[in-house]
Short mmCIF file of C-alpha atoms and ligand atoms in Angstrom, two decimals:
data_model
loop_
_atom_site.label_atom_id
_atom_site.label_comp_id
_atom_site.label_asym_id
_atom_site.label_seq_id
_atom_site.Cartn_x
_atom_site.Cartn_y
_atom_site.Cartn_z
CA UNK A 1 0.00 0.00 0.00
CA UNK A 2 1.40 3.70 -0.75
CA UNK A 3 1.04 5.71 2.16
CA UNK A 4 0.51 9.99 1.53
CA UNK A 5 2.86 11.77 4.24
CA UNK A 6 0.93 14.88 4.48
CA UNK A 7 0.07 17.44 6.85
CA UNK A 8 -3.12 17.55 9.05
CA UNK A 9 -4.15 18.44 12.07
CA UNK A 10 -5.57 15.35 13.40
CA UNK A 11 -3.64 11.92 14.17
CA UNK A 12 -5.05 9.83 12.10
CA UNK A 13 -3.15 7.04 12.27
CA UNK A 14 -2.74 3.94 9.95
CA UNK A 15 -3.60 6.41 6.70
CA UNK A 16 -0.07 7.86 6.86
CA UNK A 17 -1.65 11.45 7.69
CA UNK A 18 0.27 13.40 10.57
CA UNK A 19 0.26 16.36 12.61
CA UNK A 20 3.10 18.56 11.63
CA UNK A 21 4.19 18.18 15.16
CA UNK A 22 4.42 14.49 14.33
CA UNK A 23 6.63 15.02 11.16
CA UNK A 24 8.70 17.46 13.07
CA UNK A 25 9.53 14.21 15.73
CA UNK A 26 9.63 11.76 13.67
CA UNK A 27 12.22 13.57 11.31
CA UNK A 28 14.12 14.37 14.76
CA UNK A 29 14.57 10.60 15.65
CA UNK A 30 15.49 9.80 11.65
CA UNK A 31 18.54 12.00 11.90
CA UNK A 32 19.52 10.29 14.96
CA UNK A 33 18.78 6.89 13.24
CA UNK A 34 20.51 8.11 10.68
CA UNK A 35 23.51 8.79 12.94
CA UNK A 36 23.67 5.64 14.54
CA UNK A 37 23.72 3.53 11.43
CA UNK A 38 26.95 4.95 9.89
CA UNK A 39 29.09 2.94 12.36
CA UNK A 40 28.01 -0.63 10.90
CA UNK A 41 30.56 -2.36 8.33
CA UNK A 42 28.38 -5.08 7.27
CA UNK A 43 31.13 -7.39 8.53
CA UNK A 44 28.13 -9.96 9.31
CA UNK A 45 29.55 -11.15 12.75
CA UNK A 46 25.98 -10.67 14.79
CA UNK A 47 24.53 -13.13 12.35
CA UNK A 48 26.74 -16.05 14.38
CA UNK A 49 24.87 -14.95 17.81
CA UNK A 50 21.56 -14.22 16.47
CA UNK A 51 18.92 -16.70 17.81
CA UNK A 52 16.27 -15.95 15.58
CA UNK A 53 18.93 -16.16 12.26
CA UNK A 54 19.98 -19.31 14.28
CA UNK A 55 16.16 -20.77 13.73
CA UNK A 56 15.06 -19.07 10.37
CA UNK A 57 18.37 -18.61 8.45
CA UNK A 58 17.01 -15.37 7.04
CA UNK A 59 19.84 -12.60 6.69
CA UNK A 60 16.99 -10.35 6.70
CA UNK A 61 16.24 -11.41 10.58
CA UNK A 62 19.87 -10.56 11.49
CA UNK A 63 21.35 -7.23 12.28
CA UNK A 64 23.11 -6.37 9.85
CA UNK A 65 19.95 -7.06 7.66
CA UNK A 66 17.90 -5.11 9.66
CA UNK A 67 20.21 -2.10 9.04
CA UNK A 68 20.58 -2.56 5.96
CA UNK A 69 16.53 -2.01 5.68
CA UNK A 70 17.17 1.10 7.44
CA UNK A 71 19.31 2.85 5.79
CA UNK A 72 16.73 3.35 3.25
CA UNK A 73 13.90 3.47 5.53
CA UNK A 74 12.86 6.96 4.23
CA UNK A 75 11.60 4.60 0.99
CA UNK A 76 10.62 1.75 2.87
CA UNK A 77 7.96 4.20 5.04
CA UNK A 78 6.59 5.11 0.98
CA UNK A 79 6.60 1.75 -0.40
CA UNK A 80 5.94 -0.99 2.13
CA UNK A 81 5.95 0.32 6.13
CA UNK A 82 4.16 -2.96 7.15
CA UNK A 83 6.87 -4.77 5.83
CA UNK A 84 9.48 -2.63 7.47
CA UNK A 85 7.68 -2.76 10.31
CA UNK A 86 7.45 -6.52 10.48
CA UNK A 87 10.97 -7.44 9.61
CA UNK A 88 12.17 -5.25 12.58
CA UNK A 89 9.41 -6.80 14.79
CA UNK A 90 11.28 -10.25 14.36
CA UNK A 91 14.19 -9.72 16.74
CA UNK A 92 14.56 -10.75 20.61
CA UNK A 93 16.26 -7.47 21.54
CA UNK A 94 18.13 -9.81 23.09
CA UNK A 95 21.65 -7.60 22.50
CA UNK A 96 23.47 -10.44 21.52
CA UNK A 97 24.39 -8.83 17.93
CA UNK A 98 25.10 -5.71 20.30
CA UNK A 99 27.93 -7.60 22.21
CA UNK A 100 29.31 -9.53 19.13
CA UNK A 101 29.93 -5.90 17.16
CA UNK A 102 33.11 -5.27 16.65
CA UNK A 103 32.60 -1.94 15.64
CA UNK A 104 30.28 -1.37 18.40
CA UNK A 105 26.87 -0.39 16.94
CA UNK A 106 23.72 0.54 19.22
CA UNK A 107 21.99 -2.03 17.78
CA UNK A 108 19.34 -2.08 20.14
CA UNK A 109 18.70 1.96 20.51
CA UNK A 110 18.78 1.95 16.32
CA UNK A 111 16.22 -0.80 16.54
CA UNK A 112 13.91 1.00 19.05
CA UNK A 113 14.55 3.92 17.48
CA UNK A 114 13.35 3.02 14.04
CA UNK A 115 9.84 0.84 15.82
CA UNK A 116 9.17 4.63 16.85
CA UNK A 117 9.56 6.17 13.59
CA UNK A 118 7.50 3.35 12.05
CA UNK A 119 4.83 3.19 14.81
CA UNK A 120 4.82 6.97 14.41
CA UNK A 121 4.27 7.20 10.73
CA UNK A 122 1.65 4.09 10.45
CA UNK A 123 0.05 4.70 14.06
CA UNK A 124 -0.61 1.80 16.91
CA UNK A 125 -2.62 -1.19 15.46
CA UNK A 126 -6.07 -0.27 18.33
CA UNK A 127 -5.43 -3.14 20.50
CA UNK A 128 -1.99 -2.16 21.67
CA UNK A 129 -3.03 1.21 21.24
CA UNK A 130 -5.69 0.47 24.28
CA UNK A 131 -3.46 -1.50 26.34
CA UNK A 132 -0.66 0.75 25.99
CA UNK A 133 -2.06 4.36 26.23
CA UNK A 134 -5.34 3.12 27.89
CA UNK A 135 -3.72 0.85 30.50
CA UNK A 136 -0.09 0.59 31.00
CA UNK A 137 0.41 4.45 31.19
CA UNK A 138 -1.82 4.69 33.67
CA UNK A 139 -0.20 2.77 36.82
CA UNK A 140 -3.20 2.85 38.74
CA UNK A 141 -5.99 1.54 36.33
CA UNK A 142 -3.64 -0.64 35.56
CA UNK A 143 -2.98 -2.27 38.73
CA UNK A 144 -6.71 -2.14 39.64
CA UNK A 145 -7.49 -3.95 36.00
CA UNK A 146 -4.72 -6.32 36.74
CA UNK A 147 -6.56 -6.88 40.32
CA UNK A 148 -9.63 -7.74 38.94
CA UNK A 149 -8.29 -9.92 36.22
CA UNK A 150 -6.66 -11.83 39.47
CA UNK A 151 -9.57 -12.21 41.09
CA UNK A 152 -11.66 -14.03 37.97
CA UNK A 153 -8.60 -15.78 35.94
CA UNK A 154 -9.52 -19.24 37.53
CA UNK A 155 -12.87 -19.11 35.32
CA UNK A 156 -10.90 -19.62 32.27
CA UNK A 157 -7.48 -21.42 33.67
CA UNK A 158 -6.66 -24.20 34.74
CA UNK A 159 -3.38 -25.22 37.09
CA UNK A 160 -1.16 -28.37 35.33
CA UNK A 161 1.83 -28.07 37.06
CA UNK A 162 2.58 -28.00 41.40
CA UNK A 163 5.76 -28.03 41.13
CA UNK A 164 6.51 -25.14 38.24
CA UNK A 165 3.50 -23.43 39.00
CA UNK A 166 1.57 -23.40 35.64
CA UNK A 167 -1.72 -23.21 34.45
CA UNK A 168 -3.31 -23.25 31.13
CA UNK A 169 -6.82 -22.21 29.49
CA UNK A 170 -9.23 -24.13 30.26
CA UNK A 171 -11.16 -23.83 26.51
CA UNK A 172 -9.14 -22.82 23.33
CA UNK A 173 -8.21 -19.13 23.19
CA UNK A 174 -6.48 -17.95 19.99
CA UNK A 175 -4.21 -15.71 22.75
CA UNK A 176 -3.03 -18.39 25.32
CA UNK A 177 -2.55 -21.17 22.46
CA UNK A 178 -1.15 -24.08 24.16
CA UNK A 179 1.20 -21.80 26.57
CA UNK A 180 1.71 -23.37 29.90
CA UNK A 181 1.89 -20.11 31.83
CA UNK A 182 2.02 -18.64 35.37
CA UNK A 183 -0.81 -16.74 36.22
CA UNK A 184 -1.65 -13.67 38.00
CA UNK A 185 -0.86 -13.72 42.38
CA UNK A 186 -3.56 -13.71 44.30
CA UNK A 187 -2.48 -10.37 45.73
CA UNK A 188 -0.29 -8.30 44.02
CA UNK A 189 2.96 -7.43 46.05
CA UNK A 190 1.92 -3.59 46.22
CA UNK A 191 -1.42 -4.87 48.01
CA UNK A 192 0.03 -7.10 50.24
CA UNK A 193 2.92 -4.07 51.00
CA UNK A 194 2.18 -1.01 51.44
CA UNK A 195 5.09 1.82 50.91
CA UNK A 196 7.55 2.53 52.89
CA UNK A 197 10.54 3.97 54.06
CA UNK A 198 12.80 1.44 56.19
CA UNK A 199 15.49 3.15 57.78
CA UNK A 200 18.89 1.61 57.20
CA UNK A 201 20.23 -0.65 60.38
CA UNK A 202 23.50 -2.90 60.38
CA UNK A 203 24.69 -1.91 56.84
CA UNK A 204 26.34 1.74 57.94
CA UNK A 205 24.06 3.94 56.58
CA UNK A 206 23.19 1.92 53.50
CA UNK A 207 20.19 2.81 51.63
CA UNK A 208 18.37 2.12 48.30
CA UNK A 209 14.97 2.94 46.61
CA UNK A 210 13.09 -0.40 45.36
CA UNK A 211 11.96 -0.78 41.92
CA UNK A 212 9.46 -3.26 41.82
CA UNK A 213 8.65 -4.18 38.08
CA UNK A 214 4.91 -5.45 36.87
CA UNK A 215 5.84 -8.85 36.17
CA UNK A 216 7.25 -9.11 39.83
CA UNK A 217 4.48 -7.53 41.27
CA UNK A 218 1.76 -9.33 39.54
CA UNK A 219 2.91 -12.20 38.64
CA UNK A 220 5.96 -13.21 41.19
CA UNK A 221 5.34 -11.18 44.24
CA UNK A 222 7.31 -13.79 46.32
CA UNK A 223 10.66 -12.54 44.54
CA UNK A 224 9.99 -8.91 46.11
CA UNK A 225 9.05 -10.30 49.46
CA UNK A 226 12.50 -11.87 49.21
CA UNK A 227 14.43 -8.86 47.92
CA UNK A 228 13.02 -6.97 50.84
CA UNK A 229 14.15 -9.95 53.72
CA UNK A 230 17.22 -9.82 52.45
CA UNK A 231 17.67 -5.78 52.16
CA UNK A 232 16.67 -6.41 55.72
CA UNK A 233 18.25 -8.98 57.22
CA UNK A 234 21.34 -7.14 56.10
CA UNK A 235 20.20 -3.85 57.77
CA UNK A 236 20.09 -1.88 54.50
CA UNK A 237 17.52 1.12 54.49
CA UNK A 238 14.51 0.92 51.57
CA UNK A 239 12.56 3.34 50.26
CA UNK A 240 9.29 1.69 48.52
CA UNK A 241 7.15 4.13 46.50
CA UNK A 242 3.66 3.47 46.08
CA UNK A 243 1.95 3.21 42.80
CA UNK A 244 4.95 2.44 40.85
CA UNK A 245 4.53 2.11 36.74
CA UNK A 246 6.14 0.02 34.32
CA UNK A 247 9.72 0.75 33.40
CA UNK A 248 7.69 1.24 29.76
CA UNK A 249 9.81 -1.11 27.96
CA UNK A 250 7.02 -3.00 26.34
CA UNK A 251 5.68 0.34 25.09
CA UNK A 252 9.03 1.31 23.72
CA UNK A 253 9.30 -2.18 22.05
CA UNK A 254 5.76 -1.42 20.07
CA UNK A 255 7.74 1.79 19.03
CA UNK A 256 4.86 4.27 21.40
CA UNK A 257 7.03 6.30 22.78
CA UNK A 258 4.57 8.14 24.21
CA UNK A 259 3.71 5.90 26.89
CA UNK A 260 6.96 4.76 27.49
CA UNK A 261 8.33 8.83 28.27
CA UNK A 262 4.84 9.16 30.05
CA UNK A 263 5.98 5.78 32.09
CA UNK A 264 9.57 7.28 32.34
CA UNK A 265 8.55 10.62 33.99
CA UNK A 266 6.23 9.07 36.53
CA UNK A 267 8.58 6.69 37.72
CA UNK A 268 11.53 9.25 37.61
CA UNK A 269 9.31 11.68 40.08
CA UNK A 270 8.27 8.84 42.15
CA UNK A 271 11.83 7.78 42.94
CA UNK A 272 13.28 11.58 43.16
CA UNK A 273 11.32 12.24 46.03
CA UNK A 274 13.72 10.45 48.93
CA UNK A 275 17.42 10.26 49.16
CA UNK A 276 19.38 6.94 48.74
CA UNK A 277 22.61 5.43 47.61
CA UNK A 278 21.48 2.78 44.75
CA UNK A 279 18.21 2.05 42.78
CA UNK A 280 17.57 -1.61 43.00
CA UNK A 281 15.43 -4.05 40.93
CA UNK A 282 15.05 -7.42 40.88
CA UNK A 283 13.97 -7.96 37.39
CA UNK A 284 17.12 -7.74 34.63
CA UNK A 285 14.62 -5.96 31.93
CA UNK A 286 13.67 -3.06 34.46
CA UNK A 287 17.20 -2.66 35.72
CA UNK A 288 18.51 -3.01 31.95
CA UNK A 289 15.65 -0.47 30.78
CA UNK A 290 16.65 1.85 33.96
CA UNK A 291 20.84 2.00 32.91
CA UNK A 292 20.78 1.72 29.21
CA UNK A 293 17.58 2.68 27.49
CA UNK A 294 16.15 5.59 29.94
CA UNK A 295 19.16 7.79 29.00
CA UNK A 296 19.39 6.49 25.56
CA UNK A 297 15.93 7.59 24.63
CA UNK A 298 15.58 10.81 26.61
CA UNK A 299 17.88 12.81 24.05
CA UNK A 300 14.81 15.16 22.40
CA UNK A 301 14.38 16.04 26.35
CA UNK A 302 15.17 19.69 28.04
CA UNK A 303 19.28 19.44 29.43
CA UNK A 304 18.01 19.29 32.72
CA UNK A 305 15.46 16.28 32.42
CA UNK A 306 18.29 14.26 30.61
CA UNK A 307 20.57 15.00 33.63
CA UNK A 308 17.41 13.75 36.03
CA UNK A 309 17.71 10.61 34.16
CA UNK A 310 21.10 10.26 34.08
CA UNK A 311 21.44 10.72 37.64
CA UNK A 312 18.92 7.63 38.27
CA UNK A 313 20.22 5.62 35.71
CA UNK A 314 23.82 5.51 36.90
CA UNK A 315 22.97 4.45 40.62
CA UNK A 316 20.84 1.35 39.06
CA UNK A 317 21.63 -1.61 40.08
CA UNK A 318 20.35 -5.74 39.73
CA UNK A 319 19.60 -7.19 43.39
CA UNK A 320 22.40 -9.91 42.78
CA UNK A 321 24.62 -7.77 41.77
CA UNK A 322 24.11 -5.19 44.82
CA UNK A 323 24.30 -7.75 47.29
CA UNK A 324 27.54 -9.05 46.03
CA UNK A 325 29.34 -5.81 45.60
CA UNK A 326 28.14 -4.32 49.28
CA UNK A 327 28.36 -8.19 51.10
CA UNK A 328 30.38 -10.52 48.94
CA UNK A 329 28.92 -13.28 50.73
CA UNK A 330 30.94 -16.20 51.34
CA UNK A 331 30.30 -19.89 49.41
CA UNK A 332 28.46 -22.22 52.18
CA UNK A 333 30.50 -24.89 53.25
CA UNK A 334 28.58 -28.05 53.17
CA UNK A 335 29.24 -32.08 52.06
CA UNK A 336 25.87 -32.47 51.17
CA UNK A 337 23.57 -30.66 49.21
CA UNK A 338 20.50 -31.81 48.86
CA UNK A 339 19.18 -29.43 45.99
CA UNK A 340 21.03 -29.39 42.43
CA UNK A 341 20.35 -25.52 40.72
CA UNK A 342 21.62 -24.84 37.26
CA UNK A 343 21.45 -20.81 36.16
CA UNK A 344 20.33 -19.88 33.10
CA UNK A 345 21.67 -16.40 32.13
CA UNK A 346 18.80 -13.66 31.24
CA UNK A 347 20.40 -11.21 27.85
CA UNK A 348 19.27 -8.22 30.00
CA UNK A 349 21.62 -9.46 32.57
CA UNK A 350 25.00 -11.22 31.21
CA UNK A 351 24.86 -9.19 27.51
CA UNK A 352 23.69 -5.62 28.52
CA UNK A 353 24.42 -5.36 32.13
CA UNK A 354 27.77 -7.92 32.73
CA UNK A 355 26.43 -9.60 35.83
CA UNK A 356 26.38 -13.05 35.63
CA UNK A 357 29.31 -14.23 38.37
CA UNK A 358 26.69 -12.31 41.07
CA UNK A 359 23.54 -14.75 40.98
CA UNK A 360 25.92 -17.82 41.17
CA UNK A 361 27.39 -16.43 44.14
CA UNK A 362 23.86 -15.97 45.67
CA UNK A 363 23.58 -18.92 44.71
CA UNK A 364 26.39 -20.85 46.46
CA UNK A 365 25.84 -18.83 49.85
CA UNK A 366 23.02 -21.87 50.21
CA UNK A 367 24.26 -24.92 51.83
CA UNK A 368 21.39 -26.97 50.37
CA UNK A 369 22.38 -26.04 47.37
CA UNK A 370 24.62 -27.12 44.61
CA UNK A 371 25.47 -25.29 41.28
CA UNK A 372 25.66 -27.14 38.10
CA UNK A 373 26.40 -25.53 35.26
CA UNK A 374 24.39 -26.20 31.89
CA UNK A 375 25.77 -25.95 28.69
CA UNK A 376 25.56 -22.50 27.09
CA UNK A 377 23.77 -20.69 30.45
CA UNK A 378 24.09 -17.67 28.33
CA UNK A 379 21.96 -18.09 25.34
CA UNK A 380 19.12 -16.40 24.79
CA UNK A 381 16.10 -18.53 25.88
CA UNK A 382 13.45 -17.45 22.92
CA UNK A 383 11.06 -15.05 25.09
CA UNK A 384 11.79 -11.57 23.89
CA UNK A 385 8.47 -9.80 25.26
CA UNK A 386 6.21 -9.04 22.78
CA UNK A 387 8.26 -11.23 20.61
CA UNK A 388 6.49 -14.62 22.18
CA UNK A 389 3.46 -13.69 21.91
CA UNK A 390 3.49 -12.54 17.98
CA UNK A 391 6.46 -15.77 17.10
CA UNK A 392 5.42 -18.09 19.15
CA UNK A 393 6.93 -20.97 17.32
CA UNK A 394 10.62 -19.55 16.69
CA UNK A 395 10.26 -18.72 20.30
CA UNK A 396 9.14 -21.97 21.59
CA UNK A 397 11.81 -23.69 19.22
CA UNK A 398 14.35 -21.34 20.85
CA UNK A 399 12.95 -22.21 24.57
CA UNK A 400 12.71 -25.75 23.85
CA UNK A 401 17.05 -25.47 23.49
CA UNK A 402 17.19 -24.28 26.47
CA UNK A 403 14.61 -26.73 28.52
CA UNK A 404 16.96 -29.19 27.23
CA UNK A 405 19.81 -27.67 28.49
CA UNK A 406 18.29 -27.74 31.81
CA UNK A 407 16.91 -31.01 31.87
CA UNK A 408 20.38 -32.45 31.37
CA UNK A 409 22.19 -31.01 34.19
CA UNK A 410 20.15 -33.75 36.27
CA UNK A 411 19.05 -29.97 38.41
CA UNK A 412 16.00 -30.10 39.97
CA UNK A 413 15.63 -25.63 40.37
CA UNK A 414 17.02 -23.68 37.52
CA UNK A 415 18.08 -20.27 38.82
CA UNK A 416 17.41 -16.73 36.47
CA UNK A 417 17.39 -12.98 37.22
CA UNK A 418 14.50 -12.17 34.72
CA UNK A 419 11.25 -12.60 35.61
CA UNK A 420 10.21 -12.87 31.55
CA UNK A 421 12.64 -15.66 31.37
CA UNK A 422 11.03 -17.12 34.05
CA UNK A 423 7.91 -17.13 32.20
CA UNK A 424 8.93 -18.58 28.87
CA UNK A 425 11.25 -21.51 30.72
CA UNK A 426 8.47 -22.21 33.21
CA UNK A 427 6.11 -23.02 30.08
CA UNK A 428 8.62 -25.30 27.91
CA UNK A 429 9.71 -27.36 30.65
CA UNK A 430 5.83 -27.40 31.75
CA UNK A 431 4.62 -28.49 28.23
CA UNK A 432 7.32 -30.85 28.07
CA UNK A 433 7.01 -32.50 31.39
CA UNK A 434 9.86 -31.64 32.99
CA UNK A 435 9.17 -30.53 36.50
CA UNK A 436 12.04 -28.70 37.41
CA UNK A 437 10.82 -25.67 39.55
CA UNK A 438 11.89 -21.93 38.31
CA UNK A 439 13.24 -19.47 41.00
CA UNK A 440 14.75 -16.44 41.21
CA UNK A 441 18.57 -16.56 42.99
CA UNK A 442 17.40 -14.11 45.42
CA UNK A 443 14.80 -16.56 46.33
CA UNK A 444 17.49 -18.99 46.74
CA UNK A 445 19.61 -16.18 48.96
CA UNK A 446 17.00 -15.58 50.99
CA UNK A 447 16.69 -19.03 52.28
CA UNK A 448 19.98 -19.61 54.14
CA UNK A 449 19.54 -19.28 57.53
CA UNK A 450 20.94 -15.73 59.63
S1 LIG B 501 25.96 -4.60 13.44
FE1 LIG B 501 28.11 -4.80 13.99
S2 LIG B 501 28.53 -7.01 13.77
FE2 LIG B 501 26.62 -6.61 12.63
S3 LIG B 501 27.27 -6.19 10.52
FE3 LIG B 501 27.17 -4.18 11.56
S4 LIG B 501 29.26 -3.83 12.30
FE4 LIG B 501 29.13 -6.02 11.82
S1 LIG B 502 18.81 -8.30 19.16
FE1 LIG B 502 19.02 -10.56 19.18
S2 LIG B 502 17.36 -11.33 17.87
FE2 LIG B 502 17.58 -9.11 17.43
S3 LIG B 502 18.97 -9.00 15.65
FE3 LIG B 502 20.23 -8.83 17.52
S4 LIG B 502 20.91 -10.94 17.98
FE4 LIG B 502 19.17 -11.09 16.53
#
């Protein structure tokens, strides 16, 4: 379809037509597209790390592809947007391309970047256009939507697994397919805690603000009530904001930037408002999002706002890898472990952040536990956020490598930082049959006895 890129003063959306003020941003974040692409050499070594190329075999689903396609994206938005659109939507951002490039091209900002432009110029499909702008931007209707969703879900699911925790639906629903997939908590963790401020004890003065992510909230509440024993039992002080919002990477990902700068300010306020030595999260997307993607994205923003940003971003930290750099705790001396953990590694963590040494550590603190290592920990295990639900079978292929992985260490817990990751592996091994129970190494921490 040829699309008219005209002036109006209405968004209309899918029909190409734009408010000047529109044109004016989306010609802003072309330059800087077109900035960013001049570094890549088309050497071709991402396409070795890509998991996607790695099922599909498609240069096009490869970096270097993908930048090809946008270096002429200024055609591509006349001649076929969709298609643009599309062939960018078929990537993890999982960063491995990121951390194989040589010449060191923001692959992932470039990629973001150019899902903006795109969403901009052919407008949100209405679906994620509702979910996003109606729901997700708004952190209380969300969690109130999300609350009632809880309270009803066991109308239409069905638990299969004790041990991993799944459910599925309980009559065929062209969303859920055949996932195996943990459902909402009964109580969210920001119902079951209220705010607070926790002064800091034993640590010397140590204190941090708690980012609490959705999926850890909603879904694995028991990860933040662990985060929070530990924070304790070490006498560091928390600050917990209520009515925390998304980090807004899953609006960013659609390319609605709107709701992820909406997202960004709220949260930014929110965690301004008390003084405290490091940010922590628990979830390796948020703390990823927090470090590398806030500032990256913020660069149309007054001086001072990106300086805000900057200034949370740089005291971000992962929960593993805070507790290890302030505690190093010591590997538990024991002859006998009863429980064998492998760790898979989430990209957010290992490839974007470096921390991967930190959960292991956690890890072997636990003298009922002992580590065994499966065979590539690192690779990417298929989930990609939006990616699984609109790829399901590349990512199921993908996750289906890595249940394997798992299942042949002989472990009976397999250890990850991510609480997406946790998702996707909790529903291969589940569909498969393998009843290996998912955790979080905090969880794991926060077991050994004071
Ligand atoms: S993105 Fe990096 S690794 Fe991939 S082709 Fe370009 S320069 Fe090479
Ligand atoms: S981010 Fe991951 S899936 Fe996307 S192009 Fe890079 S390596 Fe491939």
């Amino acid at each position: 379809m040829k699309h008219t890129f005209c002036v109006d003063v209405s968004d209309k959306g899918h029909n190409g037509l734009k408010k000047m003020s529109d044109i004016k941003a989306i010609a802003h974040l072309m330059r800087e597209l077109e900035d960013g692409l001049v570094a890549c050499m088309r050497c071709g070594m991402c396409q070795a790390v890509c998991p996607v190329f790695s099922q599909t075999g498609r240069e096009a689903d490869v970096a270097r592809g993908k930048l090809a396609l946008l270096d002429g994206l200024m055609q591509e938005m006349f001649e076929n947007p969709e298609g643009a659109y599309e062939r960018l939507n078929r990537c993890l951002l999982c960063g491995s391309c990121a951390a194989n490039c040589p010449s060191g091209v923001k692959v992932l900002d470039i990629f973001l970047q150019a899902r903006a432009i795109l969403a901009g110029f052919l407008g949100l499909p209405p679906a994620k256009r509702m979910v996003l702008r109606g729901l997700l931007a708004h952190p209380q209707i969300f969690d109130r939507v999300v609350e009632w969703a809880s309270r009803f879900q066991t109308i239409f699911t069905k638990p299969v697994d004790d041990v991993i925790g799944t459910s599925c639906a309980r009559i065929a629903s062209p969303l859920l397919g055949g996932r195996h997939f943990r459902t909402l908590a009964p109580q969210a963790f920001h119902q079951e805690t209220p705010p607070m401020i926790i002064p800091s004890g034993t640590s010397g003065g140590l204190r941090v603000g708690f980012f609490v992510g959705c999926l850890i909230d909603k879904v694995f509440p028991q990860i933040a009530r662990a985060s929070l024993k530990i924070l304790r039992r070490y006498g560091v002080g928390v600050f917990l904001p209520g009515t925390q919002g998304c980090c807004g990477i899953p609006a960013l990902s659609s390319g609605d930037r709107q709701t992820f700068l909406s997202l960004l300010k709220h949260n930014l306020a929110l965690f301004e408002a008390q003084a405290y030595d490091t940010l922590v999260t628990a979830c390796a997307t948020c703390t990823s999002t927090i470090k590398k993607v806030w500032p990256a994205m913020v660069h149309d923003q007054t001086a001072e706002f990106q300086e805000r940003v900057a200034r949370l971003s740089v005291k971000t930290q992962d929960i593993n890898a805070f507790m290890v750099s302030q505690f190093n705790p010591a590997p538990a001396v024991t002859k006998a472990a009863k429980t064998v953990v492998t760790c898979h590694d989430p990209c957010h963590l290992k490839k974007s952040l470096g921390v991967f040494a930190e959960p292991r550590q956690l890890i072997r603190a636990n003298p009922d536990c002992r580590l065994v290592e499966m065979n590539d920990p690192d690779a990417c295990c298929g989930m990609g956020g939006t990616f699984n639900l609109q790829y399901y079978e590349i990512s199921t292929k993908l996750g289906k490598i890595k249940g394997k992985r798992i299942v042949d260490t002989g472990a009976s817990v397999v250890a990850t930082g991510c609480p997406a990751c946790m998702m996707q592996i909790s529903d291969v091994l589940s569909r498969a049959g393998n009843r290996v129970a998912v955790r979080h190494p905090i969880e794991i921490f926060a077991e050994v006895e004071n």
